[in-house]
Amino acid sequence: MGKNLSTFTSGLVKNNPTFVLVLGMCPTLATTSSAANGMGMGAATMFVLILSNIVISLIKNLIPDKVRIPAYIVVIASFVTVVQLLMQAYLPDLYNTLGVFIPLIVVNCIILGRAEAFASKNGVWASALDGAGIGLGFTLSLTLIGMVREILGNGQIFGMDLWQGGGALIFVLAPGAFIVLGYLMILFRKLTAKTK
Amino acid sequence: MVLVLFVICAVASAAVAYVSQITAEPIEQAKQQKVVAALKAVLPEFDNAPVAASVEGFEGAYYEAKLGDQTVGYAFESTSPNGFNGNVKLMVGFTADGTIVNIEVLEQAETPGLGTNMTVVDNPLLLSFKGKQAAEMNMTVKKDGGDVDALTAATISSRAYADAVARAYAAFKSVTTGVVEAYTSATQLKAQAEEGGAACGNCTKEEAKECGEGPHGKCHGNCKHQ
């Protein structure tokens, strides 16, 4: 169990996809204009990541080495399409906000990266935990960036007013994403360095 | 090798096809619900089930709302292509006599925190239109000499919004009078005016240029020299 637990928690801190591995920057920067959007994107990615990790670890011995990347992509793309359809059907508002970034989960390097680096070498249970850990790490990071941007940019948190009159709009716009990500990364490194 | 890949693809596409089939109906319902919710928000009280209809000269659909046998209003799904980041699609509701009841934003991809304020409850843009008699309004932003309060730091988005409402009103006139009202957007008018003379229903651009000088009875409407 100890090993499983460390598999899970490594995705949160040691291998945090956003602040340490710095993977999947496109959705990170683009969808974190509010906390709810960041969380939605993170959750969708986590869902795909867990399922694709499970399936890939199940079929890893069946896939010839030469075609493993196309096979992974097919598996991932199928799950993304499933998520997209489900979201369109049952969460239309979130679907409208996230828009084009849902299909782009296919090319999120976190997912292919975990398939290649972890799921293709480990068992089903460990792969699922790894997907959950990395996915949760991604979700929390995106939510955090979204929260900071929403607070600084609009004076709101999850759509609720913290104070009247908004904030510095630049944090909601594209440059704000880079600025907030940079400072959060510094903070994250500083905090994790101390605990080592 | 090829066989394995083939099998994976076949299984994957079967799975996707299955999900697509079971979600087709909820997706359709979600879209339908959105339309009904928007109609309820922009129209006076009605008791029929408005169906989408189309009118010449207008791209979107429109809906006629009835209470009993009486037509109480019309709602128009109006799209302006002039948004800051693509289309701005609105549902604009009129009473039968042409008063704007309410406006709902159906689709927009404007800048978050600036242009997206058009979706906020009672934003200045919406308040400039809400409850006004459309015929008595100049549907351009104040910066362009009209009656519409623009959103702070989002003039382009505001223009697109006003443009979409103006398109809806042109369609409203087409529907209620039965005469097709050709819609020319404010930006088009401005460009034509700068070129010197505008083409209109009855005269070409060349004629429009001249019509201020000679007796050219046919020139009217958008002609610069009228």
PDB file of N, CA and C in Angstrom, chain A residues 105-174:
ATOM      1  N   ILE A 105      -7.558  17.904 -25.597  1.00  0.00           N
ATOM      2  CA  ILE A 105      -6.997  17.037 -24.559  1.00  0.00           C
ATOM      3  C   ILE A 105      -6.228  15.892 -25.216  1.00  0.00           C
ATOM      4  N   VAL A 106      -6.648  15.511 -26.425  1.00  0.00           N
ATOM      5  CA  VAL A 106      -5.974  14.424 -27.154  1.00  0.00           C
ATOM      6  C   VAL A 106      -4.477  14.669 -27.237  1.00  0.00           C
ATOM      7  N   VAL A 107      -4.118  15.904 -27.540  1.00  0.00           N
ATOM      8  CA  VAL A 107      -2.699  16.184 -27.742  1.00  0.00           C
ATOM      9  C   VAL A 107      -2.035  16.728 -26.485  1.00  0.00           C
ATOM     10  N   ASN A 108      -2.737  16.656 -25.355  1.00  0.00           N
ATOM     11  CA  ASN A 108      -2.118  17.059 -24.099  1.00  0.00           C
ATOM     12  C   ASN A 108      -0.991  16.079 -23.782  1.00  0.00           C
ATOM     13  N   CYS A 109       0.225  16.598 -23.687  1.00  0.00           N
ATOM     14  CA  CYS A 109       1.366  15.682 -23.555  1.00  0.00           C
ATOM     15  C   CYS A 109       1.380  14.972 -22.210  1.00  0.00           C
ATOM     16  N   ILE A 110       0.636  15.473 -21.224  1.00  0.00           N
ATOM     17  CA  ILE A 110       0.591  14.763 -19.946  1.00  0.00           C
ATOM     18  C   ILE A 110       0.049  13.356 -20.166  1.00  0.00           C
ATOM     19  N   ILE A 111      -1.012  13.270 -20.955  1.00  0.00           N
ATOM     20  CA  ILE A 111      -1.694  11.978 -21.093  1.00  0.00           C
ATOM     21  C   ILE A 111      -0.832  10.975 -21.856  1.00  0.00           C
ATOM     22  N   LEU A 112      -0.327  11.403 -23.002  1.00  0.00           N
ATOM     23  CA  LEU A 112       0.543  10.507 -23.755  1.00  0.00           C
ATOM     24  C   LEU A 112       1.811  10.214 -22.961  1.00  0.00           C
ATOM     25  N   GLY A 113       2.284  11.236 -22.257  1.00  0.00           N
ATOM     26  CA  GLY A 113       3.481  11.075 -21.443  1.00  0.00           C
ATOM     27  C   GLY A 113       3.301  10.011 -20.376  1.00  0.00           C
ATOM     28  N   ARG A 114       2.165  10.046 -19.669  1.00  0.00           N
ATOM     29  CA  ARG A 114       1.939   9.045 -18.628  1.00  0.00           C
ATOM     30  C   ARG A 114       1.728   7.671 -19.232  1.00  0.00           C
ATOM     31  N   ALA A 115       1.072   7.608 -20.413  1.00  0.00           N
ATOM     32  CA  ALA A 115       0.871   6.319 -21.066  1.00  0.00           C
ATOM     33  C   ALA A 115       2.220   5.686 -21.378  1.00  0.00           C
ATOM     34  N   GLU A 116       3.109   6.498 -21.918  1.00  0.00           N
ATOM     35  CA  GLU A 116       4.414   6.006 -22.349  1.00  0.00           C
ATOM     36  C   GLU A 116       5.328   5.733 -21.151  1.00  0.00           C
ATOM     37  N   ALA A 117       5.324   6.670 -20.192  1.00  0.00           N
ATOM     38  CA  ALA A 117       6.297   6.568 -19.101  1.00  0.00           C
ATOM     39  C   ALA A 117       5.832   5.657 -17.979  1.00  0.00           C
ATOM     40  N   PHE A 118       4.520   5.540 -17.789  1.00  0.00           N
ATOM     41  CA  PHE A 118       4.070   4.775 -16.617  1.00  0.00           C
ATOM     42  C   PHE A 118       3.177   3.588 -16.981  1.00  0.00           C
ATOM     43  N   ALA A 119       2.069   3.874 -17.667  1.00  0.00           N
ATOM     44  CA  ALA A 119       1.077   2.819 -17.873  1.00  0.00           C
ATOM     45  C   ALA A 119       1.616   1.662 -18.708  1.00  0.00           C
ATOM     46  N   SER A 120       2.547   1.947 -19.604  1.00  0.00           N
ATOM     47  CA  SER A 120       3.057   0.871 -20.456  1.00  0.00           C
ATOM     48  C   SER A 120       4.061  -0.015 -19.716  1.00  0.00           C
ATOM     49  N   LYS A 121       4.408   0.360 -18.493  1.00  0.00           N
ATOM     50  CA  LYS A 121       5.388  -0.439 -17.753  1.00  0.00           C
ATOM     51  C   LYS A 121       4.832  -0.995 -16.450  1.00  0.00           C
ATOM     52  N   ASN A 122       3.635  -0.522 -16.040  1.00  0.00           N
ATOM     53  CA  ASN A 122       3.110  -0.907 -14.734  1.00  0.00           C
ATOM     54  C   ASN A 122       1.739  -1.567 -14.835  1.00  0.00           C
ATOM     55  N   GLY A 123       1.326  -2.134 -13.735  1.00  0.00           N
ATOM     56  CA  GLY A 123       0.052  -2.833 -13.691  1.00  0.00           C
ATOM     57  C   GLY A 123      -1.140  -1.895 -13.696  1.00  0.00           C
ATOM     58  N   VAL A 124      -2.330  -2.505 -13.774  1.00  0.00           N
ATOM     59  CA  VAL A 124      -3.556  -1.736 -13.919  1.00  0.00           C
ATOM     60  C   VAL A 124      -3.801  -0.827 -12.711  1.00  0.00           C
ATOM     61  N   TRP A 125      -3.705  -1.419 -11.535  1.00  0.00           N
ATOM     62  CA  TRP A 125      -4.008  -0.696 -10.307  1.00  0.00           C
ATOM     63  C   TRP A 125      -3.065   0.493 -10.123  1.00  0.00           C
ATOM     64  N   ALA A 126      -1.763   0.232 -10.302  1.00  0.00           N
ATOM     65  CA  ALA A 126      -0.783   1.305 -10.165  1.00  0.00           C
ATOM     66  C   ALA A 126      -1.006   2.395 -11.215  1.00  0.00           C
ATOM     67  N   SER A 127      -1.353   1.971 -12.430  1.00  0.00           N
ATOM     68  CA  SER A 127      -1.570   2.946 -13.509  1.00  0.00           C
ATOM     69  C   SER A 127      -2.774   3.827 -13.219  1.00  0.00           C
ATOM     70  N   ALA A 128      -3.815   3.211 -12.693  1.00  0.00           N
ATOM     71  CA  ALA A 128      -5.005   3.994 -12.348  1.00  0.00           C
ATOM     72  C   ALA A 128      -4.666   5.016 -11.276  1.00  0.00           C
ATOM     73  N   LEU A 129      -3.885   4.577 -10.275  1.00  0.00           N
ATOM     74  CA  LEU A 129      -3.495   5.503  -9.207  1.00  0.00           C
ATOM     75  C   LEU A 129      -2.621   6.622  -9.740  1.00  0.00           C
ATOM     76  N   ASP A 130      -1.706   6.248 -10.630  1.00  0.00           N
ATOM     77  CA  ASP A 130      -0.848   7.264 -11.228  1.00  0.00           C
ATOM     78  C   ASP A 130      -1.688   8.280 -11.992  1.00  0.00           C
ATOM     79  N   GLY A 131      -2.653   7.784 -12.773  1.00  0.00           N
ATOM     80  CA  GLY A 131      -3.541   8.687 -13.518  1.00  0.00           C
ATOM     81  C   GLY A 131      -4.304   9.595 -12.569  1.00  0.00           C
ATOM     82  N   ALA A 132      -4.813   9.007 -11.477  1.00  0.00           N
ATOM     83  CA  ALA A 132      -5.577   9.800 -10.515  1.00  0.00           C
ATOM     84  C   ALA A 132      -4.692  10.859  -9.865  1.00  0.00           C
ATOM     85  N   GLY A 133      -3.462  10.459  -9.491  1.00  0.00           N
ATOM     86  CA  GLY A 133      -2.548  11.396  -8.837  1.00  0.00           C
ATOM     87  C   GLY A 133      -2.169  12.546  -9.740  1.00  0.00           C
ATOM     88  N   ILE A 134      -1.681  12.189 -10.942  1.00  0.00           N
ATOM     89  CA  ILE A 134      -1.285  13.227 -11.890  1.00  0.00           C
ATOM     90  C   ILE A 134      -2.500  14.087 -12.271  1.00  0.00           C
ATOM     91  N   GLY A 135      -3.626  13.415 -12.492  1.00  0.00           N
ATOM     92  CA  GLY A 135      -4.838  14.146 -12.880  1.00  0.00           C
ATOM     93  C   GLY A 135      -5.268  15.107 -11.796  1.00  0.00           C
ATOM     94  N   LEU A 136      -5.222  14.638 -10.548  1.00  0.00           N
ATOM     95  CA  LEU A 136      -5.612  15.498  -9.437  1.00  0.00           C
ATOM     96  C   LEU A 136      -4.627  16.657  -9.289  1.00  0.00           C
ATOM     97  N   GLY A 137      -3.333  16.343  -9.456  1.00  0.00           N
ATOM     98  CA  GLY A 137      -2.326  17.397  -9.400  1.00  0.00           C
ATOM     99  C   GLY A 137      -2.590  18.460 -10.447  1.00  0.00           C
ATOM    100  N   PHE A 138      -2.943  18.005 -11.653  1.00  0.00           N
ATOM    101  CA  PHE A 138      -3.242  18.922 -12.755  1.00  0.00           C
ATOM    102  C   PHE A 138      -4.484  19.744 -12.418  1.00  0.00           C
ATOM    103  N   THR A 139      -5.518  19.070 -11.914  1.00  0.00           N
ATOM    104  CA  THR A 139      -6.764  19.761 -11.581  1.00  0.00           C
ATOM    105  C   THR A 139      -6.536  20.819 -10.507  1.00  0.00           C
ATOM    106  N   LEU A 140      -5.810  20.429  -9.440  1.00  0.00           N
ATOM    107  CA  LEU A 140      -5.571  21.385  -8.361  1.00  0.00           C
ATOM    108  C   LEU A 140      -4.748  22.575  -8.849  1.00  0.00           C
ATOM    109  N   SER A 141      -3.727  22.285  -9.662  1.00  0.00           N
ATOM    110  CA  SER A 141      -2.896  23.377 -10.175  1.00  0.00           C
ATOM    111  C   SER A 141      -3.725  24.337 -11.011  1.00  0.00           C
ATOM    112  N   LEU A 142      -4.543  23.782 -11.905  1.00  0.00           N
ATOM    113  CA  LEU A 142      -5.358  24.627 -12.776  1.00  0.00           C
ATOM    114  C   LEU A 142      -6.367  25.436 -11.967  1.00  0.00           C
ATOM    115  N   THR A 143      -6.945  24.787 -10.955  1.00  0.00           N
ATOM    116  CA  THR A 143      -7.907  25.494 -10.111  1.00  0.00           C
ATOM    117  C   THR A 143      -7.216  26.632  -9.370  1.00  0.00           C
ATOM    118  N   LEU A 144      -6.014  26.346  -8.877  1.00  0.00           N
ATOM    119  CA  LEU A 144      -5.263  27.365  -8.147  1.00  0.00           C
ATOM    120  C   LEU A 144      -4.944  28.560  -9.047  1.00  0.00           C
ATOM    121  N   ILE A 145      -4.422  28.274 -10.244  1.00  0.00           N
ATOM    122  CA  ILE A 145      -4.112  29.370 -11.167  1.00  0.00           C
ATOM    123  C   ILE A 145      -5.381  30.148 -11.492  1.00  0.00           C
ATOM    124  N   GLY A 146      -6.465  29.397 -11.742  1.00  0.00           N
ATOM    125  CA  GLY A 146      -7.742  30.036 -12.053  1.00  0.00           C
ATOM    126  C   GLY A 146      -8.218  30.928 -10.921  1.00  0.00           C
ATOM    127  N   MET A 147      -8.058  30.428  -9.675  1.00  0.00           N
ATOM    128  CA  MET A 147      -8.496  31.215  -8.527  1.00  0.00           C
ATOM    129  C   MET A 147      -7.710  32.515  -8.420  1.00  0.00           C
ATOM    130  N   VAL A 148      -6.393  32.401  -8.544  1.00  0.00           N
ATOM    131  CA  VAL A 148      -5.559  33.604  -8.428  1.00  0.00           C
ATOM    132  C   VAL A 148      -5.924  34.607  -9.517  1.00  0.00           C
ATOM    133  N   ARG A 149      -6.085  34.095 -10.754  1.00  0.00           N
ATOM    134  CA  ARG A 149      -6.409  35.011 -11.850  1.00  0.00           C
ATOM    135  C   ARG A 149      -7.770  35.653 -11.659  1.00  0.00           C
ATOM    136  N   GLU A 150      -8.726  34.849 -11.164  1.00  0.00           N
ATOM    137  CA  GLU A 150     -10.078  35.371 -10.986  1.00  0.00           C
ATOM    138  C   GLU A 150     -10.110  36.428  -9.873  1.00  0.00           C
ATOM    139  N   ILE A 151      -9.375  36.139  -8.780  1.00  0.00           N
ATOM    140  CA  ILE A 151      -9.359  37.090  -7.669  1.00  0.00           C
ATOM    141  C   ILE A 151      -8.704  38.400  -8.111  1.00  0.00           C
ATOM    142  N   LEU A 152      -7.503  38.297  -8.694  1.00  0.00           N
ATOM    143  CA  LEU A 152      -6.776  39.510  -9.074  1.00  0.00           C
ATOM    144  C   LEU A 152      -7.465  40.231 -10.227  1.00  0.00           C
ATOM    145  N   GLY A 153      -8.028  39.471 -11.146  1.00  0.00           N
ATOM    146  CA  GLY A 153      -8.565  40.086 -12.353  1.00  0.00           C
ATOM    147  C   GLY A 153      -9.982  40.609 -12.203  1.00  0.00           C
ATOM    148  N   ASN A 154     -10.838  39.854 -11.505  1.00  0.00           N
ATOM    149  CA  ASN A 154     -12.247  40.239 -11.429  1.00  0.00           C
ATOM    150  C   ASN A 154     -12.732  40.514 -10.023  1.00  0.00           C
ATOM    151  N   GLY A 155     -11.891  40.239  -9.020  1.00  0.00           N
ATOM    152  CA  GLY A 155     -12.353  40.384  -7.643  1.00  0.00           C
ATOM    153  C   GLY A 155     -13.430  39.369  -7.297  1.00  0.00           C
ATOM    154  N   GLN A 156     -13.375  38.210  -7.947  1.00  0.00           N
ATOM    155  CA  GLN A 156     -14.379  37.185  -7.682  1.00  0.00           C
ATOM    156  C   GLN A 156     -13.690  35.871  -7.380  1.00  0.00           C
ATOM    157  N   ILE A 157     -14.433  34.963  -6.745  1.00  0.00           N
ATOM    158  CA  ILE A 157     -13.929  33.617  -6.604  1.00  0.00           C
ATOM    159  C   ILE A 157     -15.068  32.648  -6.884  1.00  0.00           C
ATOM    160  N   PHE A 158     -14.865  31.725  -7.793  1.00  0.00           N
ATOM    161  CA  PHE A 158     -15.920  30.836  -8.298  1.00  0.00           C
ATOM    162  C   PHE A 158     -17.180  31.624  -8.654  1.00  0.00           C
ATOM    163  N   GLY A 159     -16.977  32.810  -9.252  1.00  0.00           N
ATOM    164  CA  GLY A 159     -18.117  33.591  -9.714  1.00  0.00           C
ATOM    165  C   GLY A 159     -18.783  34.440  -8.644  1.00  0.00           C
ATOM    166  N   MET A 160     -18.315  34.341  -7.387  1.00  0.00           N
ATOM    167  CA  MET A 160     -18.924  35.163  -6.341  1.00  0.00           C
ATOM    168  C   MET A 160     -18.049  36.385  -6.077  1.00  0.00           C
ATOM    169  N   ASP A 161     -18.696  37.532  -5.922  1.00  0.00           N
ATOM    170  CA  ASP A 161     -17.949  38.768  -5.701  1.00  0.00           C
ATOM    171  C   ASP A 161     -17.257  38.765  -4.346  1.00  0.00           C
ATOM    172  N   LEU A 162     -15.941  39.027  -4.363  1.00  0.00           N
ATOM    173  CA  LEU A 162     -15.236  39.223  -3.096  1.00  0.00           C
ATOM    174  C   LEU A 162     -15.329  40.677  -2.687  1.00  0.00           C
ATOM    175  N   TRP A 163     -15.213  41.531  -3.690  1.00  0.00           N
ATOM    176  CA  TRP A 163     -15.416  42.960  -3.454  1.00  0.00           C
ATOM    177  C   TRP A 163     -15.971  43.559  -4.734  1.00  0.00           C
ATOM    178  N   GLN A 164     -16.454  44.781  -4.635  1.00  0.00           N
ATOM    179  CA  GLN A 164     -17.039  45.425  -5.795  1.00  0.00           C
ATOM    180  C   GLN A 164     -15.949  46.076  -6.653  1.00  0.00           C
ATOM    181  N   GLY A 165     -16.218  46.215  -7.921  1.00  0.00           N
ATOM    182  CA  GLY A 165     -15.352  47.028  -8.766  1.00  0.00           C
ATOM    183  C   GLY A 165     -14.287  46.275  -9.522  1.00  0.00           C
ATOM    184  N   GLY A 166     -14.282  44.945  -9.433  1.00  0.00           N
ATOM    185  CA  GLY A 166     -13.382  44.154 -10.260  1.00  0.00           C
ATOM    186  C   GLY A 166     -11.934  44.290  -9.837  1.00  0.00           C
ATOM    187  N   GLY A 167     -11.018  44.065 -10.787  1.00  0.00           N
ATOM    188  CA  GLY A 167      -9.604  44.106 -10.462  1.00  0.00           C
ATOM    189  C   GLY A 167      -8.797  44.468 -11.682  1.00  0.00           C
ATOM    190  N   ALA A 168      -7.520  44.046 -11.689  1.00  0.00           N
ATOM    191  CA  ALA A 168      -6.652  44.338 -12.821  1.00  0.00           C
ATOM    192  C   ALA A 168      -6.935  43.330 -13.927  1.00  0.00           C
ATOM    193  N   LEU A 169      -7.586  43.814 -14.982  1.00  0.00           N
ATOM    194  CA  LEU A 169      -8.066  42.908 -16.027  1.00  0.00           C
ATOM    195  C   LEU A 169      -6.974  42.078 -16.685  1.00  0.00           C
ATOM    196  N   ILE A 170      -5.747  42.586 -16.620  1.00  0.00           N
ATOM    197  CA  ILE A 170      -4.660  41.888 -17.315  1.00  0.00           C
ATOM    198  C   ILE A 170      -4.538  40.443 -16.832  1.00  0.00           C
ATOM    199  N   PHE A 171      -4.944  40.184 -15.579  1.00  0.00           N
ATOM    200  CA  PHE A 171      -4.807  38.826 -15.060  1.00  0.00           C
ATOM    201  C   PHE A 171      -5.793  37.859 -15.702  1.00  0.00           C
ATOM    202  N   VAL A 172      -6.882  38.378 -16.217  1.00  0.00           N
ATOM    203  CA  VAL A 172      -7.831  37.502 -16.902  1.00  0.00           C
ATOM    204  C   VAL A 172      -7.385  37.283 -18.344  1.00  0.00           C
ATOM    205  N   LEU A 173      -6.690  38.247 -18.902  1.00  0.00           N
ATOM    206  CA  LEU A 173      -6.230  38.134 -20.288  1.00  0.00           C
ATOM    207  C   LEU A 173      -4.984  37.247 -20.355  1.00  0.00           C
ATOM    208  N   ALA A 174      -4.555  36.963 -21.596  1.00  0.00           N
ATOM    209  CA  ALA A 174      -3.451  36.018 -21.805  1.00  0.00           C
ATOM    210  C   ALA A 174      -2.170  36.347 -21.017  1.00  0.00           C
TER     211      ALA A 174
END
